[in-house]
Amino acid sequence: MSKPVPEVQPWTEAFWGGTRAGKLLVQVCRQCEARIFAPRKRCPECWSADLGWIESAGRGRVFTFSTAYSMVEPRFMDELPYTIAYIDLPEGVRMMTRIVDCDPAEVAIGAEVEVVFHERGDFRLPYFRPAQNRNIDG
């Protein structure tokens, strides 16, 4: 069974192009300066369609997380256990992703993490791992 890949929409093309280049992009409204994730056609704050992109530092902190040990869709059974988390980025957005490259028992709320990209088909999916240099605030 093949695993799903994202469905690219016109308003997400730049995001996926960024991940292919090893960059995590955050959408920004040019009218009200709101930071937006996940990518959208219009700003959820002021409804402007004048949107652009900034590059994220690719680091953040775990806001919350959950680890699956069983009972997942069959296509993902080979990846168990896996941890899904919300990550707060300093650019002002919260992003749902996976935590990788560590034992799930090491994941903690407030933990510092950094982006890594894993290939799936033609995509490079942004996941996070424990930060190698544990000082995201400076």
PDB file of C-alpha atoms in Angstrom:
ATOM      1  CA  MET A   1       0.000   0.000   0.000  1.00  0.00           C
ATOM      2  CA  SER A   2       1.338   3.417  -0.885  1.00  0.00           C
ATOM      3  CA  LYS A   3       1.278   6.258   1.625  1.00  0.00           C
ATOM      4  CA  PRO A   4      -0.582   9.464   0.820  1.00  0.00           C
ATOM      5  CA  VAL A   5       1.206  12.592  -0.330  1.00  0.00           C
ATOM      6  CA  PRO A   6      -0.032  16.176  -0.089  1.00  0.00           C
ATOM      7  CA  GLU A   7      -2.390  17.504  -2.707  1.00  0.00           C
ATOM      8  CA  VAL A   8      -0.795  20.667  -4.072  1.00  0.00           C
ATOM      9  CA  GLN A   9      -3.092  23.641  -4.539  1.00  0.00           C
ATOM     10  CA  PRO A  10      -2.100  26.944  -6.186  1.00  0.00           C
ATOM     11  CA  TRP A  11      -1.821  28.604  -2.759  1.00  0.00           C
ATOM     12  CA  THR A  12       0.462  25.832  -1.405  1.00  0.00           C
ATOM     13  CA  GLU A  13       2.889  25.594  -4.356  1.00  0.00           C
ATOM     14  CA  ALA A  14       5.438  27.979  -2.786  1.00  0.00           C
ATOM     15  CA  PHE A  15       5.342  26.062   0.512  1.00  0.00           C
ATOM     16  CA  TRP A  16       6.088  22.734  -1.176  1.00  0.00           C
ATOM     17  CA  GLY A  17       8.703  24.352  -3.398  1.00  0.00           C
ATOM     18  CA  GLY A  18      10.371  25.601  -0.223  1.00  0.00           C
ATOM     19  CA  THR A  19      10.425  22.152   1.356  1.00  0.00           C
ATOM     20  CA  ARG A  20      12.011  20.730  -1.800  1.00  0.00           C
ATOM     21  CA  ALA A  21      14.761  23.345  -1.328  1.00  0.00           C
ATOM     22  CA  GLY A  22      15.148  22.472   2.361  1.00  0.00           C
ATOM     23  CA  LYS A  23      13.320  25.581   3.587  1.00  0.00           C
ATOM     24  CA  LEU A  24      10.319  25.858   5.879  1.00  0.00           C
ATOM     25  CA  LEU A  25       8.173  28.758   4.675  1.00  0.00           C
ATOM     26  CA  VAL A  26       5.506  30.628   6.615  1.00  0.00           C
ATOM     27  CA  GLN A  27       2.817  32.588   4.827  1.00  0.00           C
ATOM     28  CA  VAL A  28       2.472  36.264   5.765  1.00  0.00           C
ATOM     29  CA  CYS A  29      -0.216  38.814   4.950  1.00  0.00           C
ATOM     30  CA  ARG A  30       1.225  41.914   3.301  1.00  0.00           C
ATOM     31  CA  GLN A  31      -1.747  43.989   4.488  1.00  0.00           C
ATOM     32  CA  CYS A  32      -2.034  43.217   8.213  1.00  0.00           C
ATOM     33  CA  GLU A  33       1.249  41.295   8.716  1.00  0.00           C
ATOM     34  CA  ALA A  34      -0.514  38.226  10.139  1.00  0.00           C
ATOM     35  CA  ARG A  35       1.539  35.046  10.045  1.00  0.00           C
ATOM     36  CA  ILE A  36      -0.414  32.119   8.620  1.00  0.00           C
ATOM     37  CA  PHE A  37      -0.119  28.349   8.800  1.00  0.00           C
ATOM     38  CA  ALA A  38      -1.398  26.255   7.056  1.00  0.00           C
ATOM     39  CA  PRO A  39      -1.183  28.099   3.718  1.00  0.00           C
ATOM     40  CA  ARG A  40      -4.429  29.678   2.545  1.00  0.00           C
ATOM     41  CA  LYS A  41      -5.870  31.700  -0.326  1.00  0.00           C
ATOM     42  CA  ARG A  42      -6.772  34.621   1.952  1.00  0.00           C
ATOM     43  CA  CYS A  43      -5.610  36.001   5.248  1.00  0.00           C
ATOM     44  CA  PRO A  44      -7.797  34.649   8.072  1.00  0.00           C
ATOM     45  CA  GLU A  45      -7.416  37.972   9.930  1.00  0.00           C
ATOM     46  CA  CYS A  46      -8.261  40.614   7.302  1.00  0.00           C
ATOM     47  CA  TRP A  47      -9.323  38.495   4.296  1.00  0.00           C
ATOM     48  CA  SER A  48      -6.683  40.035   2.036  1.00  0.00           C
ATOM     49  CA  ALA A  49      -5.438  37.957  -0.883  1.00  0.00           C
ATOM     50  CA  ASP A  50      -2.114  39.876  -0.797  1.00  0.00           C
ATOM     51  CA  LEU A  51      -0.034  37.098   0.735  1.00  0.00           C
ATOM     52  CA  GLY A  52       3.680  36.405   0.672  1.00  0.00           C
ATOM     53  CA  TRP A  53       6.210  34.150   2.344  1.00  0.00           C
ATOM     54  CA  ILE A  54       9.010  34.358   4.884  1.00  0.00           C
ATOM     55  CA  GLU A  55      11.546  31.674   5.672  1.00  0.00           C
ATOM     56  CA  SER A  56      11.230  30.160   9.116  1.00  0.00           C
ATOM     57  CA  ALA A  57      14.297  29.603  11.251  1.00  0.00           C
ATOM     58  CA  GLY A  58      13.092  25.989  11.315  1.00  0.00           C
ATOM     59  CA  ARG A  59      13.185  25.737  15.092  1.00  0.00           C
ATOM     60  CA  GLY A  60      10.465  25.768  17.696  1.00  0.00           C
ATOM     61  CA  ARG A  61       9.033  24.253  20.845  1.00  0.00           C
ATOM     62  CA  VAL A  62       6.620  21.401  21.377  1.00  0.00           C
ATOM     63  CA  PHE A  63       3.227  22.790  22.389  1.00  0.00           C
ATOM     64  CA  THR A  64       1.552  19.385  22.777  1.00  0.00           C
ATOM     65  CA  PHE A  65       1.950  15.892  21.385  1.00  0.00           C
ATOM     66  CA  SER A  66       0.511  12.390  21.192  1.00  0.00           C
ATOM     67  CA  THR A  67       2.241   9.113  20.385  1.00  0.00           C
ATOM     68  CA  ALA A  68       0.472   6.325  18.504  1.00  0.00           C
ATOM     69  CA  TYR A  69       1.531   2.806  19.446  1.00  0.00           C
ATOM     70  CA  SER A  70      -1.222   0.867  17.666  1.00  0.00           C
ATOM     71  CA  MET A  71      -4.566   1.124  15.889  1.00  0.00           C
ATOM     72  CA  VAL A  72      -3.499   3.376  13.025  1.00  0.00           C
ATOM     73  CA  GLU A  73      -4.375   3.206   9.356  1.00  0.00           C
ATOM     74  CA  PRO A  74      -2.715   0.082   7.897  1.00  0.00           C
ATOM     75  CA  ARG A  75      -0.470   2.123   5.577  1.00  0.00           C
ATOM     76  CA  PHE A  76       1.310   3.553   8.639  1.00  0.00           C
ATOM     77  CA  MET A  77       1.667   0.409  10.750  1.00  0.00           C
ATOM     78  CA  ASP A  78       5.329   0.052   9.728  1.00  0.00           C
ATOM     79  CA  GLU A  79       6.095   3.469  11.264  1.00  0.00           C
ATOM     80  CA  LEU A  80       4.776   2.711  14.761  1.00  0.00           C
ATOM     81  CA  PRO A  81       5.306   4.138  17.229  1.00  0.00           C
ATOM     82  CA  TYR A  82       5.101   7.695  15.901  1.00  0.00           C
ATOM     83  CA  THR A  83       4.549  11.027  17.553  1.00  0.00           C
ATOM     84  CA  ILE A  84       2.331  13.806  16.231  1.00  0.00           C
ATOM     85  CA  ALA A  85       2.909  17.246  17.732  1.00  0.00           C
ATOM     86  CA  TYR A  86       1.956  20.879  17.505  1.00  0.00           C
ATOM     87  CA  ILE A  87       5.080  23.026  17.293  1.00  0.00           C
ATOM     88  CA  ASP A  88       5.154  26.730  18.165  1.00  0.00           C
ATOM     89  CA  LEU A  89       7.480  28.521  15.764  1.00  0.00           C
ATOM     90  CA  PRO A  90       9.054  31.858  16.715  1.00  0.00           C
ATOM     91  CA  GLU A  91       7.563  33.298  13.520  1.00  0.00           C
ATOM     92  CA  GLY A  92       4.214  33.234  15.313  1.00  0.00           C
ATOM     93  CA  VAL A  93       2.482  30.139  13.985  1.00  0.00           C
ATOM     94  CA  ARG A  94       1.653  26.725  15.403  1.00  0.00           C
ATOM     95  CA  MET A  95       2.263  23.793  13.066  1.00  0.00           C
ATOM     96  CA  MET A  96       1.095  20.172  13.254  1.00  0.00           C
ATOM     97  CA  THR A  97       3.842  17.741  12.310  1.00  0.00           C
ATOM     98  CA  ARG A  98       5.649  14.605  13.391  1.00  0.00           C
ATOM     99  CA  ILE A  99       8.530  14.272  15.828  1.00  0.00           C
ATOM    100  CA  VAL A 100      11.227  11.968  14.459  1.00  0.00           C
ATOM    101  CA  ASP A 101      14.748  10.750  15.181  1.00  0.00           C
ATOM    102  CA  CYS A 102      14.158  10.076  18.872  1.00  0.00           C
ATOM    103  CA  ASP A 103      12.509   7.706  21.295  1.00  0.00           C
ATOM    104  CA  PRO A 104       8.908   8.874  21.875  1.00  0.00           C
ATOM    105  CA  ALA A 105       9.659   8.884  25.617  1.00  0.00           C
ATOM    106  CA  GLU A 106      12.116  11.753  25.001  1.00  0.00           C
ATOM    107  CA  VAL A 107       9.405  14.090  23.664  1.00  0.00           C
ATOM    108  CA  ALA A 108       8.158  16.664  26.179  1.00  0.00           C
ATOM    109  CA  ILE A 109       6.004  19.767  26.155  1.00  0.00           C
ATOM    110  CA  GLY A 110       8.316  22.760  25.795  1.00  0.00           C
ATOM    111  CA  ALA A 111      11.120  20.708  24.230  1.00  0.00           C
ATOM    112  CA  GLU A 112      13.216  22.510  21.643  1.00  0.00           C
ATOM    113  CA  VAL A 113      12.987  21.018  18.158  1.00  0.00           C
ATOM    114  CA  GLU A 114      14.333  21.682  14.666  1.00  0.00           C
ATOM    115  CA  VAL A 115      12.976  20.918  11.227  1.00  0.00           C
ATOM    116  CA  VAL A 116      14.202  18.006   9.125  1.00  0.00           C
ATOM    117  CA  PHE A 117      12.826  16.970   5.774  1.00  0.00           C
ATOM    118  CA  HIS A 118      11.855  13.378   4.915  1.00  0.00           C
ATOM    119  CA  GLU A 119      11.205  12.312   1.350  1.00  0.00           C
ATOM    120  CA  ARG A 120       7.940  10.756   0.324  1.00  0.00           C
ATOM    121  CA  GLY A 121       7.512  10.438  -3.402  1.00  0.00           C
ATOM    122  CA  ASP A 122       8.219  13.825  -4.981  1.00  0.00           C
ATOM    123  CA  PHE A 123       7.742  15.613  -1.657  1.00  0.00           C
ATOM    124  CA  ARG A 124      10.023  16.546   1.200  1.00  0.00           C
ATOM    125  CA  LEU A 125       7.784  16.572   4.272  1.00  0.00           C
ATOM    126  CA  PRO A 126       8.740  18.860   7.161  1.00  0.00           C
ATOM    127  CA  TYR A 127       9.092  16.911  10.391  1.00  0.00           C
ATOM    128  CA  PHE A 128      10.840  17.968  13.590  1.00  0.00           C
ATOM    129  CA  ARG A 129      13.466  16.314  15.791  1.00  0.00           C
ATOM    130  CA  PRO A 130      15.005  17.278  19.132  1.00  0.00           C
ATOM    131  CA  ALA A 131      17.202  20.326  18.563  1.00  0.00           C
ATOM    132  CA  GLN A 132      20.904  19.520  18.264  1.00  0.00           C
ATOM    133  CA  ASN A 133      21.890  22.923  19.656  1.00  0.00           C
ATOM    134  CA  ARG A 134      19.366  23.461  22.431  1.00  0.00           C
ATOM    135  CA  ASN A 135      19.119  27.254  22.399  1.00  0.00           C
ATOM    136  CA  ILE A 136      16.357  28.420  20.104  1.00  0.00           C
ATOM    137  CA  ASP A 137      15.833  31.661  22.004  1.00  0.00           C
ATOM    138  CA  GLY A 138      19.086  33.267  21.042  1.00  0.00           C
TER     139      GLY A 138
END
